[in-house]
CSV table of C-alpha atoms and ligand atoms in Angstrom, one decimal:
chain,number,residue,atom,x,y,z
L,1,MET,CA,-34.8,-35.1,-59.4
L,2,PRO,CA,-37.3,-32.1,-59.1
L,3,LYS,CA,-36.8,-29.8,-62.1
L,4,ILE,CA,-37.3,-26.1,-61.7
L,5,ALA,CA,-37.6,-23.8,-64.7
L,6,VAL,CA,-36.2,-20.4,-63.8
L,7,PHE,CA,-37.2,-17.2,-65.6
L,8,PRO,CA,-35.5,-14.1,-64.1
L,9,GLY,CA,-37.1,-11.8,-66.6
L,10,ASP,CA,-36.5,-8.0,-66.5
L,11,GLY,CA,-35.6,-5.1,-64.2
L,12,ILE,CA,-35.2,-6.3,-60.6
L,13,GLY,CA,-36.2,-9.9,-61.7
L,14,PRO,CA,-32.7,-11.2,-62.1
L,15,GLU,CA,-31.6,-9.6,-58.7
L,16,VAL,CA,-34.4,-11.2,-56.6
L,17,ILE,CA,-34.2,-14.5,-58.5
L,18,ARG,CA,-30.4,-14.7,-57.8
L,19,GLU,CA,-31.1,-14.4,-54.0
L,20,THR,CA,-33.9,-16.9,-54.2
L,21,LEU,CA,-31.7,-19.4,-55.9
L,22,LYS,CA,-29.2,-19.1,-53.1
L,23,VAL,CA,-31.9,-20.0,-50.7
L,24,LEU,CA,-33.3,-22.9,-52.8
L,25,LYS,CA,-29.9,-24.4,-53.4
L,26,ARG,CA,-29.1,-24.3,-49.7
L,27,VAL,CA,-32.5,-25.9,-48.9
L,28,GLY,CA,-31.7,-28.6,-51.4
L,29,GLU,CA,-28.3,-29.3,-49.6
L,30,LEU,CA,-29.9,-29.2,-46.2
L,31,VAL,CA,-32.8,-31.5,-46.9
L,32,SER,CA,-30.9,-33.7,-49.4
L,33,VAL,CA,-33.1,-33.0,-52.4
L,34,ASP,CA,-31.2,-32.5,-55.7
L,35,PHE,CA,-33.1,-29.7,-57.4
L,36,GLU,CA,-32.2,-29.2,-61.0
L,37,PHE,CA,-32.4,-25.6,-62.2
L,38,GLU,CA,-32.7,-24.5,-65.8
L,39,GLU,CA,-32.8,-20.8,-66.7
L,40,GLU,CA,-34.2,-19.1,-69.8
L,41,LEU,CA,-34.9,-15.5,-70.9
L,42,LEU,CA,-38.5,-14.2,-70.6
L,43,GLY,CA,-40.3,-10.9,-71.3
L,44,GLY,CA,-38.2,-7.9,-72.5
L,45,ALA,CA,-34.9,-9.8,-72.2
L,46,SER,CA,-36.3,-12.4,-74.6
L,47,ILE,CA,-37.6,-9.8,-77.0
L,48,ASP,CA,-34.1,-8.2,-77.1
L,49,ALA,CA,-32.4,-11.5,-77.8
L,50,HIS,CA,-35.0,-13.4,-79.9
L,51,GLY,CA,-37.6,-10.9,-81.0
L,52,VAL,CA,-40.4,-12.6,-79.0
L,53,PRO,CA,-41.4,-12.4,-75.3
L,54,MET,CA,-41.3,-16.2,-74.9
L,55,THR,CA,-39.6,-18.6,-77.2
L,56,GLU,CA,-40.9,-22.1,-77.9
L,57,ARG,CA,-37.8,-23.5,-76.1
L,58,ALA,CA,-38.8,-21.4,-73.0
L,59,MET,CA,-42.3,-22.7,-73.2
L,60,SER,CA,-41.3,-26.3,-73.4
L,61,LEU,CA,-38.9,-25.8,-70.6
L,62,ALA,CA,-41.8,-24.6,-68.4
L,63,GLU,CA,-44.1,-27.5,-69.6
L,64,GLU,CA,-41.5,-30.1,-68.8
L,65,ALA,CA,-40.5,-28.7,-65.4
L,66,ASP,CA,-42.1,-29.7,-62.1
L,67,ALA,CA,-42.3,-26.0,-61.1
L,68,VAL,CA,-41.6,-22.6,-62.6
L,69,LEU,CA,-39.9,-19.7,-60.7
L,70,LEU,CA,-40.4,-16.3,-62.2
L,71,GLY,CA,-39.0,-12.9,-61.4
L,72,ALA,CA,-40.9,-10.1,-63.2
L,73,VAL,CA,-41.3,-8.9,-66.8
L,74,GLY,CA,-41.7,-5.6,-68.5
L,75,GLY,CA,-40.3,-2.1,-68.4
L,76,PRO,CA,-40.3,1.3,-70.1
L,77,LYS,CA,-38.0,0.0,-72.9
L,78,TRP,CA,-40.8,-2.2,-74.3
L,79,ASP,CA,-43.8,-0.1,-73.4
L,80,ASP,CA,-44.4,1.2,-76.9
L,81,LEU,CA,-44.5,-2.3,-78.6
L,82,PRO,CA,-47.9,-3.6,-79.8
L,83,PHE,CA,-49.8,-5.6,-77.2
L,84,GLU,CA,-49.3,-8.9,-79.0
L,85,VAL,CA,-45.5,-8.7,-78.6
L,86,ARG,CA,-45.3,-7.0,-75.2
L,87,PRO,CA,-43.3,-8.7,-72.4
L,88,GLU,CA,-46.5,-9.3,-70.4
L,89,ARG,CA,-47.8,-11.6,-73.2
L,90,ALA,CA,-45.3,-14.2,-71.9
L,91,LEU,CA,-47.2,-14.4,-68.6
L,92,LEU,CA,-50.5,-15.0,-70.4
L,93,GLY,CA,-49.0,-17.7,-72.5
L,94,LEU,CA,-47.6,-19.4,-69.5
L,95,ARG,CA,-50.8,-19.3,-67.5
L,96,LYS,CA,-52.8,-20.7,-70.4
L,97,ASN,CA,-50.4,-23.5,-71.4
L,98,LEU,CA,-49.8,-24.6,-67.9
L,99,ASN,CA,-53.6,-24.5,-67.2
L,100,LEU,CA,-53.1,-22.4,-64.1
L,101,PHE,CA,-56.7,-22.0,-62.9
L,102,ALA,CA,-56.1,-21.2,-59.2
L,103,ASN,CA,-54.1,-18.2,-58.0
L,104,LEU,CA,-52.9,-18.3,-54.4
L,105,ARG,CA,-52.1,-15.0,-52.6
L,106,PRO,CA,-51.2,-15.2,-49.0
L,107,ALA,CA,-51.7,-12.2,-46.7
L,108,LYS,CA,-49.6,-12.9,-43.7
L,109,ILE,CA,-48.4,-10.4,-41.2
L,110,PHE,CA,-44.9,-10.8,-40.0
L,111,ALA,CA,-44.7,-9.7,-36.4
L,112,PRO,CA,-41.7,-7.3,-36.8
L,113,LEU,CA,-43.6,-5.5,-39.6
L,114,VAL,CA,-46.9,-5.0,-37.8
L,115,ASP,CA,-46.4,-1.3,-37.7
L,116,ALA,CA,-46.0,-1.0,-41.5
L,117,SER,CA,-49.7,-1.8,-41.8
L,118,THR,CA,-52.2,1.0,-42.2
L,119,LEU,CA,-54.4,-0.9,-39.7
L,120,LYS,CA,-54.1,-0.8,-35.9
L,121,ARG,CA,-51.8,-3.3,-34.3
L,122,GLU,CA,-54.6,-5.0,-32.4
L,123,VAL,CA,-56.6,-5.6,-35.7
L,124,ILE,CA,-53.7,-6.8,-37.8
L,125,GLU,CA,-51.6,-8.9,-35.3
L,126,GLY,CA,-51.6,-12.6,-36.2
L,127,VAL,CA,-53.3,-12.3,-39.5
L,128,ASP,CA,-52.6,-15.2,-41.8
L,129,ILE,CA,-55.0,-15.5,-44.8
L,130,MET,CA,-54.7,-17.4,-48.1
L,131,VAL,CA,-56.8,-16.0,-50.9
L,132,VAL,CA,-57.6,-18.6,-53.6
L,133,ARG,CA,-58.8,-16.8,-56.8
L,134,GLU,CA,-60.3,-18.6,-59.7
L,135,LEU,CA,-58.0,-17.5,-62.6
L,136,THR,CA,-59.2,-18.7,-66.0
L,137,GLY,CA,-63.0,-18.3,-66.0
L,138,GLY,CA,-65.7,-15.9,-64.9
L,139,ILE,CA,-66.4,-12.4,-66.3
L,140,TYR,CA,-62.8,-11.9,-67.6
L,141,PHE,CA,-63.4,-14.6,-70.2
L,142,GLY,CA,-67.2,-15.0,-70.6
L,143,GLU,CA,-68.9,-14.5,-74.0
L,144,PRO,CA,-70.5,-12.4,-75.3
L,145,ARG,CA,-68.3,-9.4,-74.6
L,146,GLY,CA,-67.4,-6.1,-76.3
L,147,VAL,CA,-68.8,-2.7,-77.0
L,148,ARG,CA,-71.5,-2.4,-79.6
L,149,VAL,CA,-74.2,0.0,-80.7
L,150,GLU,CA,-77.8,-0.7,-80.0
L,151,ASP,CA,-80.6,1.6,-80.9
L,152,GLY,CA,-78.1,4.3,-81.6
L,153,GLU,CA,-76.4,4.0,-78.2
L,154,GLU,CA,-73.1,2.4,-77.2
L,155,VAL,CA,-73.5,-0.7,-75.0
L,156,GLY,CA,-70.6,-2.4,-73.1
L,157,VAL,CA,-71.1,-6.1,-72.4
L,158,ASN,CA,-69.3,-8.7,-70.3
L,159,THR,CA,-70.6,-12.0,-69.2
L,160,LEU,CA,-70.2,-13.8,-65.9
L,161,VAL,CA,-70.1,-17.5,-66.7
L,162,TYR,CA,-69.0,-20.4,-64.5
L,163,LYS,CA,-69.3,-24.1,-65.4
L,164,ARG,CA,-69.7,-26.6,-62.6
L,165,HIS,CA,-66.3,-28.2,-63.2
L,166,GLU,CA,-64.5,-24.8,-63.0
L,167,ILE,CA,-66.0,-24.2,-59.6
L,168,GLU,CA,-65.4,-27.8,-58.4
L,169,ARG,CA,-61.7,-27.8,-59.2
L,170,VAL,CA,-60.9,-24.5,-57.6
L,171,ALA,CA,-62.9,-25.4,-54.5
L,172,ARG,CA,-60.9,-28.6,-54.2
L,173,VAL,CA,-57.6,-26.5,-54.3
L,174,ALA,CA,-59.0,-24.3,-51.5
L,175,PHE,CA,-60.1,-27.2,-49.3
L,176,ASP,CA,-56.8,-29.1,-49.8
L,177,ILE,CA,-54.9,-26.0,-48.8
L,178,ALA,CA,-57.1,-25.5,-45.7
L,179,ARG,CA,-56.2,-29.0,-44.6
L,180,LYS,CA,-52.6,-27.9,-44.5
L,181,ARG,CA,-53.6,-24.8,-42.5
L,182,ARG,CA,-56.3,-24.0,-39.9
L,183,LYS,CA,-59.0,-26.0,-41.7
L,184,LYS,CA,-61.5,-23.2,-42.5
L,185,VAL,CA,-62.7,-22.1,-45.9
L,186,THR,CA,-64.7,-18.9,-46.6
L,187,SER,CA,-66.4,-18.9,-50.0
L,188,VAL,CA,-67.2,-15.5,-51.3
L,189,ASP,CA,-69.9,-14.8,-53.9
L,190,LYS,CA,-72.8,-12.5,-54.7
L,191,SER,CA,-75.4,-15.2,-54.7
L,192,ASN,CA,-78.2,-12.8,-53.7
L,193,VAL,CA,-77.9,-11.0,-57.1
L,194,LEU,CA,-75.9,-13.1,-59.5
L,195,GLU,CA,-77.2,-16.5,-60.5
L,196,SER,CA,-73.8,-17.8,-61.7
L,197,THR,CA,-72.5,-17.3,-58.2
L,198,GLU,CA,-75.7,-19.0,-56.8
L,199,LEU,CA,-74.3,-22.0,-58.6
L,200,TRP,CA,-70.8,-21.2,-57.2
L,201,ARG,CA,-72.3,-21.4,-53.6
L,202,LYS,CA,-74.1,-24.6,-54.3
L,203,VAL,CA,-71.1,-26.4,-55.9
L,204,VAL,CA,-68.6,-25.2,-53.2
L,205,THR,CA,-71.1,-26.5,-50.6
L,206,GLU,CA,-71.2,-29.9,-52.3
L,207,VAL,CA,-67.4,-30.1,-52.6
L,208,GLY,CA,-67.2,-29.1,-48.9
L,209,LYS,CA,-69.1,-32.3,-47.9
L,210,GLU,CA,-66.1,-34.3,-49.1
L,211,TYR,CA,-64.0,-32.4,-46.6
L,212,GLY,CA,-65.7,-33.2,-43.3
L,213,ASP,CA,-62.7,-32.0,-41.3
L,214,VAL,CA,-62.8,-28.5,-42.9
L,215,GLU,CA,-65.3,-25.8,-41.7
L,216,LEU,CA,-67.0,-23.9,-44.6
L,217,ASN,CA,-68.8,-20.6,-44.4
L,218,HIS,CA,-70.1,-18.3,-47.1
L,219,LEU,CA,-69.9,-14.5,-47.3
L,220,LEU,CA,-71.3,-12.0,-49.8
L,221,VAL,CA,-68.4,-10.1,-51.4
L,222,ASP,CA,-69.4,-6.7,-50.0
L,223,ASN,CA,-69.5,-8.1,-46.5
L,224,CYS,CA,-66.1,-9.9,-47.1
L,225,ALA,CA,-64.5,-6.6,-48.2
L,226,MET,CA,-65.7,-5.0,-44.9
L,227,GLN,CA,-64.7,-8.0,-42.7
L,228,LEU,CA,-61.2,-7.9,-44.1
L,229,VAL,CA,-60.5,-4.5,-42.6
L,230,ARG,CA,-62.7,-5.0,-39.5
L,231,TYR,CA,-61.6,-8.3,-38.2
L,232,PRO,CA,-59.2,-10.0,-40.6
L,233,ARG,CA,-58.1,-12.7,-38.1
L,234,GLN,CA,-61.4,-14.5,-38.7
L,235,PHE,CA,-60.2,-15.7,-42.1
L,236,ASP,CA,-58.0,-18.8,-43.0
L,237,VAL,CA,-58.6,-19.7,-46.7
L,238,ILE,CA,-60.9,-17.5,-48.8
L,239,VAL,CA,-62.0,-18.9,-52.2
L,240,THR,CA,-63.7,-16.8,-54.8
L,241,THR,CA,-64.3,-15.9,-58.4
L,242,ASN,CA,-61.8,-14.3,-60.8
L,243,LEU,CA,-63.2,-10.7,-60.5
L,244,PHE,CA,-63.9,-10.8,-56.7
L,245,GLY,CA,-60.5,-12.5,-56.1
L,246,ASP,CA,-58.7,-9.9,-58.1
L,247,ILE,CA,-60.0,-7.2,-55.8
L,248,LEU,CA,-60.0,-9.0,-52.5
L,249,SER,CA,-56.5,-10.4,-52.9
L,250,ASP,CA,-55.1,-6.9,-53.3
L,251,GLU,CA,-57.1,-5.7,-50.4
L,252,ALA,CA,-56.0,-8.6,-48.1
L,253,ALA,CA,-52.4,-8.2,-49.2
L,254,MET,CA,-52.2,-4.5,-48.6
L,255,ILE,CA,-53.4,-4.7,-45.1
L,256,THR,CA,-50.1,-6.5,-44.4
L,257,GLY,CA,-47.8,-3.8,-45.7
L,258,SER,CA,-45.2,-3.7,-48.5
L,259,ILE,CA,-45.4,-4.9,-52.1
L,260,GLY,CA,-41.8,-6.2,-51.7
L,261,MET,CA,-43.1,-8.9,-49.2
L,262,LEU,CA,-45.9,-10.4,-51.2
L,263,PRO,CA,-45.5,-13.9,-52.8
L,264,SER,CA,-47.9,-15.8,-55.0
L,265,ALA,CA,-48.5,-19.2,-56.6
L,266,SER,CA,-50.6,-20.3,-59.5
L,267,LEU,CA,-51.7,-23.9,-59.6
L,268,GLY,CA,-53.7,-26.1,-61.9
L,269,GLY,CA,-52.0,-28.6,-64.1
L,270,GLU,CA,-48.9,-30.6,-63.4
L,271,THR,CA,-46.6,-27.6,-63.1
L,272,GLY,CA,-47.1,-24.8,-60.6
L,273,LEU,CA,-45.9,-21.2,-61.2
L,274,TYR,CA,-44.4,-19.2,-58.4
L,275,GLU,CA,-43.7,-15.4,-58.6
L,276,PRO,CA,-43.7,-12.3,-56.5
L,277,VAL,CA,-46.7,-10.0,-56.8
L,278,HIS,CA,-44.6,-7.0,-57.6
L,279,GLY,CA,-43.4,-6.0,-61.1
L,280,SER,CA,-39.9,-5.4,-62.5
L,281,ALA,CA,-39.5,-2.1,-60.5
L,282,PRO,CA,-37.4,-0.3,-63.2
L,283,ASP,CA,-36.9,2.7,-60.9
L,284,ILE,CA,-34.6,0.6,-58.6
L,285,ALA,CA,-33.3,-2.1,-61.1
L,286,GLY,CA,-29.6,-2.7,-61.2
L,287,LYS,CA,-29.0,-1.0,-57.8
L,288,ASN,CA,-28.9,-4.1,-55.6
L,289,MET,CA,-31.6,-2.5,-53.4
L,290,ALA,CA,-34.7,-4.6,-54.3
L,291,ASN,CA,-36.4,-6.6,-51.6
L,292,PRO,CA,-36.0,-10.3,-52.5
L,293,LEU,CA,-38.3,-11.6,-49.7
L,294,ALA,CA,-41.5,-11.7,-51.9
L,295,THR,CA,-39.6,-14.1,-54.3
L,296,ILE,CA,-38.0,-16.1,-51.5
L,297,LEU,CA,-41.5,-16.5,-49.9
L,298,SER,CA,-42.8,-17.6,-53.4
L,299,ALA,CA,-40.1,-20.3,-53.4
L,300,ALA,CA,-41.3,-21.4,-49.9
L,301,MET,CA,-44.8,-21.8,-51.5
L,302,MET,CA,-43.1,-23.9,-54.2
L,303,LEU,CA,-41.6,-26.2,-51.6
L,304,ARG,CA,-45.0,-26.6,-50.0
L,305,TYR,CA,-47.3,-26.9,-52.9
L,306,SER,CA,-45.2,-28.5,-55.7
L,307,PHE,CA,-42.9,-30.6,-53.7
L,308,SER,CA,-44.8,-31.3,-50.4
L,309,LEU,CA,-41.6,-30.3,-48.5
L,310,ASP,CA,-43.6,-28.6,-45.8
L,311,ALA,CA,-40.8,-28.6,-43.2
L,312,ALA,CA,-38.4,-26.9,-45.6
L,313,ALA,CA,-41.2,-24.4,-46.5
L,314,ASP,CA,-41.7,-23.7,-42.8
L,315,ALA,CA,-37.9,-23.2,-42.4
L,316,VAL,CA,-37.7,-20.7,-45.2
L,317,GLU,CA,-40.6,-18.7,-43.7
L,318,GLU,CA,-39.2,-18.9,-40.3
L,319,SER,CA,-35.8,-17.7,-41.6
L,320,VAL,CA,-37.5,-14.6,-43.1
L,321,GLU,CA,-39.2,-13.9,-39.8
L,322,ARG,CA,-36.0,-14.2,-37.9
L,323,VAL,CA,-34.1,-11.9,-40.2
L,324,LEU,CA,-36.8,-9.3,-39.8
L,325,GLU,CA,-36.9,-9.8,-36.0
L,326,LYS,CA,-33.2,-9.0,-35.9
L,327,GLY,CA,-34.0,-5.7,-37.5
L,328,TYR,CA,-32.6,-6.1,-41.0
L,329,ARG,CA,-34.6,-4.4,-43.7
L,330,THR,CA,-34.2,-3.6,-47.4
L,331,ALA,CA,-34.9,0.1,-48.3
L,332,ASP,CA,-38.6,-0.4,-49.1
L,333,ILE,CA,-39.4,-1.6,-45.6
L,334,ALA,CA,-36.7,0.2,-43.6
L,335,SER,CA,-37.8,2.4,-40.7
L,336,GLU,CA,-36.1,4.3,-37.9
L,337,GLY,CA,-33.9,2.0,-35.7
L,338,THR,CA,-33.7,-0.8,-38.3
L,339,ARG,CA,-30.5,-2.0,-40.1
L,340,LYS,CA,-30.6,-1.2,-43.9
L,341,VAL,CA,-29.3,-4.0,-46.1
L,342,SER,CA,-28.9,-4.6,-49.8
L,343,CYS,CA,-30.8,-7.2,-51.9
L,344,SER,CA,-27.8,-9.6,-51.8
L,345,GLU,CA,-27.2,-9.1,-48.1
L,346,MET,CA,-30.8,-9.9,-47.4
L,347,GLY,CA,-30.4,-13.2,-49.4
L,348,ASP,CA,-27.3,-14.1,-47.4
L,349,LEU,CA,-29.0,-13.3,-44.1
L,350,VAL,CA,-31.9,-15.7,-45.0
L,351,VAL,CA,-29.4,-18.4,-45.9
L,352,ASN,CA,-27.6,-17.9,-42.5
L,353,GLU,CA,-30.9,-18.4,-40.6
L,354,LEU,CA,-31.7,-21.5,-42.7
L,355,ASN,CA,-28.4,-23.0,-41.7
L,356,GLU,CA,-29.3,-22.5,-38.1
L,357,ILE,CA,-32.7,-23.9,-38.4
L,358,LEU,CA,-32.1,-26.9,-40.7
L,359,GLU,CA,-28.5,-28.0,-39.9
A,401,NAD,P1,-43.8,-2.5,-59.7
A,401,NAD,O1,-44.3,-3.5,-58.7
A,401,NAD,O2,-42.7,-2.9,-60.5
A,401,NAD,O3,-43.3,-1.2,-58.8
A,401,NAD,C1,-44.1,-0.4,-58.0
A,401,NAD,C2,-43.3,0.3,-56.9
A,401,NAD,O4,-42.9,-0.7,-55.9
A,401,NAD,C3,-42.0,0.9,-57.5
A,401,NAD,O5,-41.7,2.1,-56.8
A,401,NAD,C4,-40.9,-0.2,-57.1
A,401,NAD,O6,-39.6,0.4,-56.9
A,401,NAD,C5,-41.5,-0.8,-55.8
A,401,NAD,N1,-41.2,-2.2,-55.7
A,401,NAD,C6,-41.7,-3.2,-56.4
A,401,NAD,N2,-41.1,-4.4,-56.0
A,401,NAD,C7,-40.2,-4.1,-55.1
A,401,NAD,C8,-39.2,-4.8,-54.4
A,401,NAD,N3,-39.1,-6.2,-54.5
A,401,NAD,N4,-38.4,-4.2,-53.6
A,401,NAD,C9,-38.5,-2.9,-53.4
A,401,NAD,N5,-39.3,-2.1,-54.0
A,401,NAD,C10,-40.2,-2.7,-54.9
A,401,NAD,O7,-45.0,-1.9,-60.5
A,401,NAD,P2,-45.0,-0.9,-61.8
A,401,NAD,O8,-44.0,0.2,-61.5
A,401,NAD,O9,-46.4,-0.6,-62.0
A,401,NAD,O10,-44.5,-1.8,-63.0
A,401,NAD,C11,-43.2,-1.8,-63.5
A,401,NAD,C12,-43.1,-2.8,-64.7
A,401,NAD,O11,-43.4,-4.1,-64.2
A,401,NAD,C13,-44.2,-2.6,-65.8
A,401,NAD,O12,-43.5,-2.8,-67.0
A,401,NAD,C14,-45.2,-3.6,-65.5
A,401,NAD,O13,-45.9,-4.0,-66.6
A,401,NAD,C15,-44.4,-4.7,-64.9
A,401,NAD,N6,-45.2,-5.6,-64.1
A,401,NAD,C16,-44.9,-7.0,-64.2
A,401,NAD,C17,-45.5,-7.9,-63.3
A,401,NAD,C18,-45.1,-9.3,-63.5
A,401,NAD,O14,-44.1,-9.6,-64.1
A,401,NAD,N7,-45.9,-10.2,-62.9
A,401,NAD,C19,-46.4,-7.4,-62.4
A,401,NAD,C20,-46.7,-6.1,-62.3
A,401,NAD,C21,-46.0,-5.2,-63.1
């Protein structure tokens, strides 16, 4: 029985998770998989109840589960707490303990939302990119680091370090994903200037030789940033370092439109973590107006990457596309001539389409 740990979190988290659970439960019934869900508090909600952003019980629930589904954490109520006990600490703890070294951020344009992009229709139509960002190494973690005084002047230092095994394992994630998609990997580095990314290029090339059916090309990060807005359709899977991935995944995601539509997955150890890119949106929390599609699409990634239920994942994505095609929109993506619906209505609409597709 696949076990899913569910952390609704704060703000709109519980609202978008409720709709996503409706969808996952219906998928389970339709494809005869008996998902087991267990829910726990996380972030601010856990601070209020237990005094810590994540209890040991919540952490073991995550570690013992096959996959984790997360809403969002944080909010103004907890903003003044010291960093060590802030809601966001729960996310760092989860990523570390679950050894999540690869972050997957798709940038897929849904045909009915083409006009929400800031790019021209002919540039953006058909874009479907997966950015795989290395998440636990690189300049964000390298030593030495810090600010010190040298010869009477302040000096800020960070260090870009990659070990061979860190590059190999994230490259394998990228190539495996490409095999499930259009079989093309673009590795992004700055190997003309940075030796550690010269190693990156060498190791990715070596791993690529194990995947003869996947095409590999290399781009320098500055060129990749340009190509993403010039001709994004050329990309299938992009694999890159922590720092470059942080920037490029936001760039790639934004060319497709709204924050309420962006899912993500983090993979590494036995348990994958799935969550929307957006935060807890305190400005609209409790009003049943959040867009649940980012979280529903994260659940589709869970079906694909944690449970290899590719047909079910396709069905969820297709349901979202159909609902949008019929003109239904939550407030954040509504435009003239579309039908505005609430968060819970959006969840119901996706379930209706699922019934049509899978029954
Ligand atoms: P945010 O993503 O919560 O909100 C930014 C804007 O986008 C807001 O106007 C919000 O209403 C809107 N928005 C976001 N998601 C939406 C959705 N699903 N439907 C409709 N509109 C949506 O970012 P923020 O305001 O910078 O942060 C709010 C809180 O969330 C902070 O406490 C921050 O630390 C936290 N946060 C958490 C995560 C996480 O849990 N992974 C990520 C980012 C921010």
